Coordinates of C-alpha atoms in Angstrom, one line a residue:
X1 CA 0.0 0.0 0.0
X2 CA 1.6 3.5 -1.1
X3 CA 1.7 5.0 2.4
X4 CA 3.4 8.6 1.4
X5 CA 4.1 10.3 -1.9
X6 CA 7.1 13.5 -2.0
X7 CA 7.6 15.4 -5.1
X8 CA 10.2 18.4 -5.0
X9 CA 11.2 20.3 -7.9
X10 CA 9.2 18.6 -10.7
X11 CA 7.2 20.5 -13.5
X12 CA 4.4 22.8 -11.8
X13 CA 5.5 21.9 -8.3
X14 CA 7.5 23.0 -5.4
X15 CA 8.0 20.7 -2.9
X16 CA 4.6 18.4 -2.4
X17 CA 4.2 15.9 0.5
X18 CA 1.1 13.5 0.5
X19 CA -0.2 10.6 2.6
X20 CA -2.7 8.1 1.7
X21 CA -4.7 5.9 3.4
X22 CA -6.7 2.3 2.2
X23 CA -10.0 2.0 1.0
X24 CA -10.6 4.7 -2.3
X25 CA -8.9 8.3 -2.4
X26 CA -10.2 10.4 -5.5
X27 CA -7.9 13.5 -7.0
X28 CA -9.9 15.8 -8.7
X29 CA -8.9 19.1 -10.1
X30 CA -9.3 21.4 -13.7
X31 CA -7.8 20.2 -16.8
X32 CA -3.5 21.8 -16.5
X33 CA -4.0 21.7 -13.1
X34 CA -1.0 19.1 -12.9
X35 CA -3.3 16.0 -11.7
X36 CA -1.4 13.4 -13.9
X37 CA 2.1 14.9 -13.0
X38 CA 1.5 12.7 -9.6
X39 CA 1.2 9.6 -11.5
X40 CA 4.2 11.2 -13.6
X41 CA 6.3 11.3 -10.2
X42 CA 5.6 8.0 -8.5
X43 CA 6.7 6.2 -12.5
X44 CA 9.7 8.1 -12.1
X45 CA 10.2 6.8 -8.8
X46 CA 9.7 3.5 -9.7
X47 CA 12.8 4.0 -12.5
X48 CA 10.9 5.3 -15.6
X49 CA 13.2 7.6 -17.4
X50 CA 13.1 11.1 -16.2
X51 CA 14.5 14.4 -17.8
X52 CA 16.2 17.1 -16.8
X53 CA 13.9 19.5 -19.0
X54 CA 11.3 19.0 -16.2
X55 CA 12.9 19.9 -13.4
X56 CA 11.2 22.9 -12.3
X57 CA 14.3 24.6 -11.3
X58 CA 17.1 23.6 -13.8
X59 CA 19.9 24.3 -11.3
X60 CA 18.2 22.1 -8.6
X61 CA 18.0 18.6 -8.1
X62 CA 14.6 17.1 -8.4
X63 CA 13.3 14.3 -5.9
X64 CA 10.6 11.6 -5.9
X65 CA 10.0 10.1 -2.9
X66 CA 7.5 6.7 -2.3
X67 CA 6.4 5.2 1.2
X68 CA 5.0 1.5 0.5
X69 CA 4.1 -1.4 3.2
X70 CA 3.6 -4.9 2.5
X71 CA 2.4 -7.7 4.8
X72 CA 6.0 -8.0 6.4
X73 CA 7.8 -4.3 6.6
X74 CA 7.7 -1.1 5.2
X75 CA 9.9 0.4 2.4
X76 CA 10.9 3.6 1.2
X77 CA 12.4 4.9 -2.2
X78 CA 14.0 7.8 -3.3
X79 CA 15.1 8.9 -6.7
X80 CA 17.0 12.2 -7.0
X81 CA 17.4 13.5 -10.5
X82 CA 20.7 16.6 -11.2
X83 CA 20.5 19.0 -13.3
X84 CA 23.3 17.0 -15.7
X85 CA 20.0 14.6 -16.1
X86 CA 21.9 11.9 -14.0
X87 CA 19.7 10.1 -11.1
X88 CA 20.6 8.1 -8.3
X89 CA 18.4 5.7 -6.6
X90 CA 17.7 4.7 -2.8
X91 CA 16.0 1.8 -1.8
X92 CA 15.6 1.4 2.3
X93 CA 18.3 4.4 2.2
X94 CA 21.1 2.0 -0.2
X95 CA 21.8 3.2 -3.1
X96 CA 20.7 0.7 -5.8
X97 CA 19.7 0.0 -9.6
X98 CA 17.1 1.0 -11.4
X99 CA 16.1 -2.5 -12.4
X100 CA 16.7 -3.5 -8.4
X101 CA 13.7 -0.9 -7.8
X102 CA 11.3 -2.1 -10.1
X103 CA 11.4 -5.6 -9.1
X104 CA 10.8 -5.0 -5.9
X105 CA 8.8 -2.0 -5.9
X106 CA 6.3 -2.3 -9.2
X107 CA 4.5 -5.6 -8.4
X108 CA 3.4 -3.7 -5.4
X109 CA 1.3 -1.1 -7.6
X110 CA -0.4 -1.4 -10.6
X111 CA -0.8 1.7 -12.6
X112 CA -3.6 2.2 -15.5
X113 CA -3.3 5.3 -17.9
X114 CA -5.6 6.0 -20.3
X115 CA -3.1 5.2 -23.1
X116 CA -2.9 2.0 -22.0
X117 CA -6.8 1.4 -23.2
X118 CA -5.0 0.7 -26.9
X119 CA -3.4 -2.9 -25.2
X120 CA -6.2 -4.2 -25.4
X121 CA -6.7 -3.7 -28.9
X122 CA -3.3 -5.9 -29.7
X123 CA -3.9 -9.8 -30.0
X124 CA -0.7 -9.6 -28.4
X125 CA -1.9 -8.0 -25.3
X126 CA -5.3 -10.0 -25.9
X127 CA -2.8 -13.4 -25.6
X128 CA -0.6 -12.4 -22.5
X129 CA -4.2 -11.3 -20.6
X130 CA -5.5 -15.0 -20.8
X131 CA -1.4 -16.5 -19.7
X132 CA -1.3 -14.5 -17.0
X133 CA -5.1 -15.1 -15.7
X134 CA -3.9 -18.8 -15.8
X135 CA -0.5 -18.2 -14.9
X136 CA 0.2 -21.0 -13.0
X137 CA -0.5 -23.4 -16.0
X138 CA 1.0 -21.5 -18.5
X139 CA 4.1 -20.7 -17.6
X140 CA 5.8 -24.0 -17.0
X141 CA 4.2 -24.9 -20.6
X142 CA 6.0 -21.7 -21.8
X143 CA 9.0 -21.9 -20.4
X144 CA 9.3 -25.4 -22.3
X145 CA 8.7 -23.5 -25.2
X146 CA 11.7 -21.2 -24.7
X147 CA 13.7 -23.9 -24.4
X148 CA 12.3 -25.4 -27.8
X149 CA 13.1 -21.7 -29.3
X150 CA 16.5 -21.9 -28.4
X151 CA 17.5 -24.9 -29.5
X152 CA 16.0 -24.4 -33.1
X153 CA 18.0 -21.1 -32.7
X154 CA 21.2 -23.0 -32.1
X155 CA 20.4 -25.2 -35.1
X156 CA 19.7 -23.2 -37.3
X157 CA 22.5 -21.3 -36.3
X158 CA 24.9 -24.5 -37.0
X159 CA 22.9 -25.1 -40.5
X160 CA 23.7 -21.7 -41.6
X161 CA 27.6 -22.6 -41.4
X162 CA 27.2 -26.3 -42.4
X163 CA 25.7 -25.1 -45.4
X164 CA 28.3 -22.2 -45.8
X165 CA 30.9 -24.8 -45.9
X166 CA 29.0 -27.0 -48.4
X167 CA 29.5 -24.0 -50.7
X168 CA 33.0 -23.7 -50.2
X169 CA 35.3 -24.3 -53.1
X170 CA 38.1 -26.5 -51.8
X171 CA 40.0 -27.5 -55.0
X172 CA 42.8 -24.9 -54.2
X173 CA 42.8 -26.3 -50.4
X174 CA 43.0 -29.6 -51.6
X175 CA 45.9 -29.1 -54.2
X176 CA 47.4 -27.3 -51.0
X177 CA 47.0 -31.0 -48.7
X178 CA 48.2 -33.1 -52.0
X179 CA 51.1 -31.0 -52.3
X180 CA 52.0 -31.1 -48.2
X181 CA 51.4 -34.8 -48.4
X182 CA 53.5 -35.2 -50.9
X183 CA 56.6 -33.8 -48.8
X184 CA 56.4 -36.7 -46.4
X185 CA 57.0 -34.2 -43.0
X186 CA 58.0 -35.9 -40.1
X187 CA 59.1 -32.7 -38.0
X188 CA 61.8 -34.4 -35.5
X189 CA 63.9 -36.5 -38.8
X190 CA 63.2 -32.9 -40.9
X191 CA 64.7 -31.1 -38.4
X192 CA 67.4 -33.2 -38.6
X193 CA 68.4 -33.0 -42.6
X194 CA 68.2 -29.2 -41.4
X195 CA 71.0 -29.6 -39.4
X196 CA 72.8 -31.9 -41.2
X197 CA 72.2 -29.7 -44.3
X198 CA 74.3 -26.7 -42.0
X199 CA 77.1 -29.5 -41.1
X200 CA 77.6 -30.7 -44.5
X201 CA 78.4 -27.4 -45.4
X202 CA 81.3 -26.9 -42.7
X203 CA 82.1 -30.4 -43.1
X204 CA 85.8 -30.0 -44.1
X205 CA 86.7 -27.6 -40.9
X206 CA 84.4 -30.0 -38.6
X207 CA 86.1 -33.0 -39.2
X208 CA 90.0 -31.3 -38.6
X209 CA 88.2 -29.7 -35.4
X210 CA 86.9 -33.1 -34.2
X211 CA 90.3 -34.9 -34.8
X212 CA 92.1 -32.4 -32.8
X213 CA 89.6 -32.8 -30.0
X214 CA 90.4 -36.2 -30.2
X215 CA 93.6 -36.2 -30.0
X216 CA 94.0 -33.6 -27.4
X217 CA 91.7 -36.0 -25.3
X218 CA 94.3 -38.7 -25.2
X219 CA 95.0 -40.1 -22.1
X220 CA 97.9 -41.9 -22.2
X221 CA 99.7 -39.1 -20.6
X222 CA 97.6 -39.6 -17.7
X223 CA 98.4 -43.8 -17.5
X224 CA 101.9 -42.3 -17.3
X225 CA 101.3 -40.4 -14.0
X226 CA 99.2 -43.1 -12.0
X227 CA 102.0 -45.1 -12.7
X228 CA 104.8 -42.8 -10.7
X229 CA 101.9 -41.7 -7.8
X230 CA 101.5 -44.8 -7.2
X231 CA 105.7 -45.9 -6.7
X232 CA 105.5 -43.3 -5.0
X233 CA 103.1 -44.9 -2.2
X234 CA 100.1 -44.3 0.0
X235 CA 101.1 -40.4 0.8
X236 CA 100.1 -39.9 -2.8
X237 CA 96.8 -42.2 -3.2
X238 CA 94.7 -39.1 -3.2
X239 CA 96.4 -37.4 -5.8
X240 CA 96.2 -41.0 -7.9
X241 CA 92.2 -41.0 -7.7
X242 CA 92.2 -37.5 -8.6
X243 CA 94.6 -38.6 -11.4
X244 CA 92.3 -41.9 -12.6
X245 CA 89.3 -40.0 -12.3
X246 CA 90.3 -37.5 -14.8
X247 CA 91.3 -40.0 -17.2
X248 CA 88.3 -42.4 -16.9
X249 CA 86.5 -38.5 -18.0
X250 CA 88.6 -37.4 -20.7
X251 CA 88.4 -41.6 -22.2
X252 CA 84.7 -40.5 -22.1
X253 CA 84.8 -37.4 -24.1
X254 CA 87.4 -39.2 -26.3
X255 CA 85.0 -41.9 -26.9
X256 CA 81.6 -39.3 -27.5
X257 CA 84.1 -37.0 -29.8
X258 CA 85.0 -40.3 -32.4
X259 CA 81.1 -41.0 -32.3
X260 CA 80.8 -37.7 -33.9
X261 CA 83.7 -38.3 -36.3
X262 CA 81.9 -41.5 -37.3
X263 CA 78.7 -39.9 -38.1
X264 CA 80.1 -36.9 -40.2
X265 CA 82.7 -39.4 -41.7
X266 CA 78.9 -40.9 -43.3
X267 CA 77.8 -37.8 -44.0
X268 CA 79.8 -37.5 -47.7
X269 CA 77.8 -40.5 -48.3
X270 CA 74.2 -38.9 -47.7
X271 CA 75.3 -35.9 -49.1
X272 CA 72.9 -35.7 -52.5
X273 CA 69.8 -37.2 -50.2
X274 CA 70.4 -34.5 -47.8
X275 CA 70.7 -31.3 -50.2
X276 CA 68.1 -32.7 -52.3
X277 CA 65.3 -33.0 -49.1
X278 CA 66.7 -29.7 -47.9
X279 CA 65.9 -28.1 -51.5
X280 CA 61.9 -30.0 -51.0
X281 CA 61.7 -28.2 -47.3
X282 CA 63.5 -25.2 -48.3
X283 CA 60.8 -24.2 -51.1
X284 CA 58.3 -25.4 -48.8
X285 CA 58.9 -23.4 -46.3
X286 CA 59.4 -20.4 -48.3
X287 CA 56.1 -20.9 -50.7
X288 CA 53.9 -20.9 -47.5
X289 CA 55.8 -19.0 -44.9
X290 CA 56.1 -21.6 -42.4
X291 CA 58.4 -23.6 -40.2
X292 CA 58.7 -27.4 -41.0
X293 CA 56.6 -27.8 -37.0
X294 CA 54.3 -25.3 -38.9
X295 CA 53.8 -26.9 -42.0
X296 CA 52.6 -30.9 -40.4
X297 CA 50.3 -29.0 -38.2
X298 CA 48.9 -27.1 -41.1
X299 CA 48.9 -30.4 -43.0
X300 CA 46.9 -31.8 -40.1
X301 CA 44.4 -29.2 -39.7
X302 CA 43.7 -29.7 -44.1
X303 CA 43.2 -33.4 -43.6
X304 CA 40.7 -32.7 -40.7
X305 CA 38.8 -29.9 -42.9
X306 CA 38.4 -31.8 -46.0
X307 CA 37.7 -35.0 -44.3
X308 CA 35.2 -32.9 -42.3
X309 CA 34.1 -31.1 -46.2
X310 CA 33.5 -35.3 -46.8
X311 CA 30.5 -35.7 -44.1
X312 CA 28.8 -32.4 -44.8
X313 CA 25.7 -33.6 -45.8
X314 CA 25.2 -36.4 -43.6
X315 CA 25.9 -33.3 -40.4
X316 CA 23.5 -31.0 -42.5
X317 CA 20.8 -34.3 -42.4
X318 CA 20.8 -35.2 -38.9
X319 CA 20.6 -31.5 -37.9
X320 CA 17.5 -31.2 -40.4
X321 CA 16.3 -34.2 -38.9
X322 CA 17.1 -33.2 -35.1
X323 CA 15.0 -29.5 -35.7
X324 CA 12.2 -31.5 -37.2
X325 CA 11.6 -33.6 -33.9
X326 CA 12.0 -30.4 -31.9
X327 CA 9.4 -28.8 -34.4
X328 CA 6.9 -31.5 -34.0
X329 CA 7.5 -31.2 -30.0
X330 CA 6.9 -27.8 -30.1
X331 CA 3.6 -28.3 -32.1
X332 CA 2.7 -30.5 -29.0
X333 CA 3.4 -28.0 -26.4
X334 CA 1.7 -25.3 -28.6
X335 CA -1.7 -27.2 -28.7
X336 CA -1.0 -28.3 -24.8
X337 CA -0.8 -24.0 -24.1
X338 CA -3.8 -23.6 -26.7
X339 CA -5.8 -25.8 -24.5
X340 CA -5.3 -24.2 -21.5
X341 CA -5.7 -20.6 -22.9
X342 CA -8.7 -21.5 -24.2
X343 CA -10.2 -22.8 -21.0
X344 CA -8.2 -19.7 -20.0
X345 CA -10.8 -17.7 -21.8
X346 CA -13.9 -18.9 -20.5
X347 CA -12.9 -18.5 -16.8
X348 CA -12.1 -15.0 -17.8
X349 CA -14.8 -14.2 -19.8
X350 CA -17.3 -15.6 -17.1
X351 CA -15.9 -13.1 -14.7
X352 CA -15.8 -10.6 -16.6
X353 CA -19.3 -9.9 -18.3
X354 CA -21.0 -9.4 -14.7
X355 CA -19.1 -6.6 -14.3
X356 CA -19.4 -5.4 -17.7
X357 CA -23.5 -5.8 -17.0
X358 CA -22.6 -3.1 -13.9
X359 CA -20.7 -1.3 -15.4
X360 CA -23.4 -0.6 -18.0
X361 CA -22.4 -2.2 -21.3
X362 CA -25.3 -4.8 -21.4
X363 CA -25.3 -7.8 -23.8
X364 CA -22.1 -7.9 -24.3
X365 CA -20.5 -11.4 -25.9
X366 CA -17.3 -12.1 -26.0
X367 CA -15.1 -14.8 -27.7
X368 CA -11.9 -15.3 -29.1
X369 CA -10.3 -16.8 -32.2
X370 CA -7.4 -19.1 -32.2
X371 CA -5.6 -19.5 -35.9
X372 CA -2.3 -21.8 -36.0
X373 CA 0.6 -20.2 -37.6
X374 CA 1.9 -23.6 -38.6
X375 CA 4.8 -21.6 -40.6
X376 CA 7.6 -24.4 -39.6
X377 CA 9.1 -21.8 -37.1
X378 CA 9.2 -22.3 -33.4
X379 CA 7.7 -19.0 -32.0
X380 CA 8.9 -17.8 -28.5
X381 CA 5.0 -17.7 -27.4
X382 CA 3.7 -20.5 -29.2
X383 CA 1.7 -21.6 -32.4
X384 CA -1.6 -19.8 -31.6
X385 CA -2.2 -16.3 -33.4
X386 CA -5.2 -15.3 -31.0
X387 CA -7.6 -12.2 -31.0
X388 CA -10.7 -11.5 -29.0
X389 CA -14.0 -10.7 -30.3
X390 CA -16.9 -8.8 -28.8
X391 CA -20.1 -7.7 -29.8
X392 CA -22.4 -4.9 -28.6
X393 CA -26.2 -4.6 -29.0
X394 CA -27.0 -7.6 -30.9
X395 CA -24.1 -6.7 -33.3
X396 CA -21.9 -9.5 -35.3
X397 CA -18.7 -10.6 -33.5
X398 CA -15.4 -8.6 -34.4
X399 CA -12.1 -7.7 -33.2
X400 CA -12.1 -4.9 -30.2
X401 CA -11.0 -2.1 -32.4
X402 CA -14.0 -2.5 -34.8
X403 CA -16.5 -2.4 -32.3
X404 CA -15.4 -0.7 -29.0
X405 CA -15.6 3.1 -28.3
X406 CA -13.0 5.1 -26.1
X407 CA -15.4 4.9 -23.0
X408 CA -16.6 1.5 -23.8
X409 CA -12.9 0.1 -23.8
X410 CA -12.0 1.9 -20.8
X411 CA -14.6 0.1 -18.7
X412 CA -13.2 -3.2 -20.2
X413 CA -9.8 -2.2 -18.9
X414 CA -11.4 -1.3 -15.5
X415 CA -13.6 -5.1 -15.7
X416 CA -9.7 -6.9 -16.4
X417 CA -8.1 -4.7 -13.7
X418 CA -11.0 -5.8 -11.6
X419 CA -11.1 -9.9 -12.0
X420 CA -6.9 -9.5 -11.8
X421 CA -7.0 -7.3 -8.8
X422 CA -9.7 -10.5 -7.1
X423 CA -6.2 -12.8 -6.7
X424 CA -3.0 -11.1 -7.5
X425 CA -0.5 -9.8 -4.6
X426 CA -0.9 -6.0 -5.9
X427 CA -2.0 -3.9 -2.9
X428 CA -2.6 -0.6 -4.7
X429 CA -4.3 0.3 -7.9
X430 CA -4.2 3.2 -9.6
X431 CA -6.5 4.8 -12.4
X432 CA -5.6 8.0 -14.2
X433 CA -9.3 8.9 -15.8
X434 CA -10.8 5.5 -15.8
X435 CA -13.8 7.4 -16.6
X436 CA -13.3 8.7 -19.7
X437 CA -16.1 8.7 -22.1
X438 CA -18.6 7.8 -19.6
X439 CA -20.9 10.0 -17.7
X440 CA -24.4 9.8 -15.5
X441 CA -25.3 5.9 -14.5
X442 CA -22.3 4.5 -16.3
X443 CA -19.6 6.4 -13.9
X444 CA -22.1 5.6 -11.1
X445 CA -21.9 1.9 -11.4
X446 CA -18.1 2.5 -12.4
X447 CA -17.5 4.4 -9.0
X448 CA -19.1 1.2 -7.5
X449 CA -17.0 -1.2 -8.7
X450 CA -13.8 1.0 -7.8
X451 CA -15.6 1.5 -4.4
X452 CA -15.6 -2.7 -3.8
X453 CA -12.5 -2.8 -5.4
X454 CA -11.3 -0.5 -2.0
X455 CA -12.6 -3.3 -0.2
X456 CA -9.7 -5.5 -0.8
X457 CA -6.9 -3.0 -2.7
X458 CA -5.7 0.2 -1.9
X459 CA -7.5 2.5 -5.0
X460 CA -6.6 5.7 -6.0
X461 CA -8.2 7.3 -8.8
X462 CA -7.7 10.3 -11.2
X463 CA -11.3 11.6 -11.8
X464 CA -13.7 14.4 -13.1
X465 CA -16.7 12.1 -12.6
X466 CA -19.0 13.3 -9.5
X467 CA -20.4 10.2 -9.6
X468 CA -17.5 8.4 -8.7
X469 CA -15.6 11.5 -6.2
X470 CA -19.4 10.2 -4.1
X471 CA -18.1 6.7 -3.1
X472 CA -14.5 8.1 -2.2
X473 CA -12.8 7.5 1.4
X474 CA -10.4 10.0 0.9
X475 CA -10.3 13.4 -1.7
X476 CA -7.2 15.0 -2.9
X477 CA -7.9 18.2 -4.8
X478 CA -5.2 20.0 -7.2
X479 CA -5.3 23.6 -7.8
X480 CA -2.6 25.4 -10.0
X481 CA -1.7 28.8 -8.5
X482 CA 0.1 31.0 -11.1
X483 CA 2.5 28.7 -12.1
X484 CA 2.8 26.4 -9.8
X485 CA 0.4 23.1 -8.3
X486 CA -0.3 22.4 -4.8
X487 CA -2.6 19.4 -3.8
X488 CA -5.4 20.0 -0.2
X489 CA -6.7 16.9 1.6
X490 CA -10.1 17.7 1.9
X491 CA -11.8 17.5 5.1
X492 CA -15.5 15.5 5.1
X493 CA -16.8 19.2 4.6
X494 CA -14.8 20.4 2.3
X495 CA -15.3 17.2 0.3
X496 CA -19.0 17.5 -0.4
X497 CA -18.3 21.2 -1.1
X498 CA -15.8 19.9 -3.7
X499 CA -18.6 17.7 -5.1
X500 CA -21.4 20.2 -5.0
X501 CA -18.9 22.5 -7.6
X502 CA -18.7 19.3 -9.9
X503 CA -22.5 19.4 -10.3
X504 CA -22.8 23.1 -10.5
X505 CA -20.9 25.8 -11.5
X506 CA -21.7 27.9 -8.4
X507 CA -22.5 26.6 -4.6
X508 CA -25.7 26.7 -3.7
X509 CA -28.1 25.2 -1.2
X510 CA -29.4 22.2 -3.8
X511 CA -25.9 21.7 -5.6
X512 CA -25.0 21.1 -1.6
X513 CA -28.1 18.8 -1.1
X514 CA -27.3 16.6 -4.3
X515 CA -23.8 16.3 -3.2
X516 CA -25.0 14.8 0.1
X517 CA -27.7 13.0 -1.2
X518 CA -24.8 11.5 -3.7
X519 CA -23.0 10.5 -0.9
X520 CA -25.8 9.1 1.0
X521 CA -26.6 6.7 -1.4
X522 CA -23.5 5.6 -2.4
X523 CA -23.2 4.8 1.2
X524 CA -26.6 2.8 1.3
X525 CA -25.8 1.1 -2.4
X526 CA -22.7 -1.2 -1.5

């Protein structure tokens, strides 16, 4: 329940401070007076955009503040807009996001404009109405449907490339594996020829380099002096070890250095193999502007494409065949949801044409026409193209916008906020000129049903309908002063002194006794 509304420095006003009360509160005032700048304020304070251009001081900050209470505690936000246009949010005195605050906050009110009449003329609106009056059964069945929507996104997403590839031309990628193959790479032994390549060139100064290590690493010098430590006895055994170990180590590097002479001894032998498959991986290499590491793995990743390329069309024809079974399970949940909205429908519509009857549009019928799309795409709401039908006075059945006037679909909107506001958790409902288009017994019986509504939900309503300021609980009136708005609380006097000037342009002694007799019998009518 909205508890206390504060406005500062927003369009015609000041600095405003209001407190409401359950049961029904009317605001009446003259057309400019700045009535619908309250409803203005409290979406702003829920985190509808807000402008700089209307703050009423451009220098100043503006502020909207909201008091709510639900069954378990009470909470307070503020929204403070600069003059830069930036805002800054406050819920329970935290700063926090604007999408924090309205999905904590909105479910708490629901707001009805007079723009919002034209939803009802959209099947689209017409087909969310009926999921959310069944809610509970929809929902599980539509959230099975988003999951059937993705997945026909994903593949069709993966089709869309499978197919690309099918129209690849591969004949200069496959000239490009043939020729690779060809070379035979095996990146340790080519790396090898590499180096043997770079050896055979420096073979002459290698092998005179290698024999002189050789030699140099003789040990026989070495035998030489072991043989005189050790005459000269056990004083000396340390410097023997030292001695043998030495020449055990050089016999070692003697032994590794003739290896190598061996193996460039062979190399004259290999000599035309090696320049030739050096020549093969030179002009490799330089053709494609890779290593020989490089070139297998890009030999690889060819063999895996074009043998990929190879099962195309059997990937393309188990995806085809994959979104076809998701298709026909989406057709099931489709009719499974146009069951239920249908059933939907009638629970709705049996609600809703008692009120309609009291709210003064007699013989009303009301139906609704379900059309499959059936258009082989998976639609995030399901198969069913829906719209409502009504007809008036004995007329044929047709679509809302054919039939309905202004007034007429306002009380509609007023009979749906109605059967909604029976069972949902909202606690406050607001309607800015619910009554237009409608006049005498009409905004009588629609001041009624606002008035039960009170019963159960806090209502506040935006109103130039005597009919219905006679059932109100509480009365706000706005005056504009100059330039600027203020909003009185009226006092039980005041209040029928209010409603005596909506039945008369002056105040007189019967204008005041119509006024009270309005009140009296909208008293003794509930």
């Amino acid at each position: 329940m909205l508890l206390e509304l504060g406005i500062q420095n927003f369009i015609l006003i000041d600095d405003l401070h209001l407190s409401f009360s359950p049961g029904l509160s009317v605001i009446t005032g003259e057309t400019g007076a700045g009535k619908s700048i309250l409803l203005d304020a409290i979406r702003i304070a829920l985190g509808a955009p807000a402008s700089k251009d209307n703050l009423r001081h451009p220098e100043e900050k503006g502020s909207f503040e909201m008091v709510l209470e639900d069954e378990e505690e009470i909470l307070s936000v503020l929204r403070e807009v600069f003059p830069s246009g930036k805002s800054l949010s406050r819920l329970q005195g935290v700063v926090t996001t604007l999408p924090q605050i309205r999905s904590s906050l909105a479910p708490m009110l629901d707001i009805y404009a007079q723009k919002e009449d034209s939803l009802l003329l959209h099947p689209s609106s017409q087909r969310d109405v009926l999921d959310h009056f069944s809610s509970e059964k929809t929902q599980p069945i539509l959230e099975k449907i988003s999951s059937a929507k993705e997945k026909d996104d994903q593949i069709h997403e993966e089709l869309k490339e499978w197919r690309r590839r099918a129209g690849q031309d591969l004949s200069a990628l496959s000239f490009e594996y043939e020729e690779l193959k060809r070379l035979r790479l095996d990146p340790e032994a080519d790396a090898l020829i590499e180096q043997e390549f770079t050896e055979l060139k420096n073979l002459e100064g290698a092998l005179k380099s290698l024999q002189r290590a050789i030699d140099a690493s003789s040990s026989e010098g070495l035998f030489e002096l072991e043989s005189a430590l050790e005459e000269l006895g056990e004083e000396y055994a340390g410097l023997r070890e030292r001695s043998e170990s030495i020449r055990i180590e050089l016999e070692d590097i003697s032994q590794s250095l003739q290896a190598q002479m061996t193996k460039l001894e062979e190399i004259p032998y290999r000599a035309q193999q090696i320049e030739e498959r050096y020549s093969e991986l030179f002009a490799a290499k330089r053709k494609y502007r890779l290593e020989i590491d490089q070139l297998f793995h890009r030999q690889q990743e060819l063999a895996s494409l074009l043998e990929e390329q190879a099962s195309i069309e059997s990937t393309i024809e188990g995806l085809e065949k994959e979104r076809e079974q998701n298709y026909k399970q989406y057709l099931r949940l489709s009719q499974e949801l146009s069951d239920v909205r249908k059933e939907s429908f009638v629970g709705l519509r049996d609600q809703m044409l008692p009120l309609l009857e009291q709210i003064q549009l007699k013989g009303v019928k009301l139906d609704v026409e379900f059309t499959p799309r059936r258009d082989n795409k998976v639609h995030v709401k399901g198969d069913d193209h829906l719209e409502m039908i009504v007809s008036i006075n004995q007329g044929a059945l047709k679509p809302f916008s054919q039939v309905l006037s202004g007034g007429e679909l306002s009380r509609f909107m007023l009979a749906l906020k109605a059967v909604f506001g029976r069972d949902d958790s909202t606690r406050t409902m607001i309607f800015d000129e619910i009554d237009a288009g409608i006049s005498g017994k009409t905004a009588y019986e629609v001041g009624k049903l606002l008035k039960k509504l009170s019963q159960k939900k806090q209502i506040i309503a935006i109103t130039h309908q005597p009919q219905i300021v006679s059932f109100a609980d509480h009365h706000y009136h706005i005056i504009k002063e100059g330039n600027k708005t203020q909003v009185h609380m009226l006092d039980q006097e005041e209040h029928l002194r209010r409603l005596a000037l909506m039945l008369s342009p002056e105040l007189t002694d019967t204008a005041s006794k119509h006024a009270a007799q309005m009140i009296r019998q909208a008293r003794e009518d509930l």
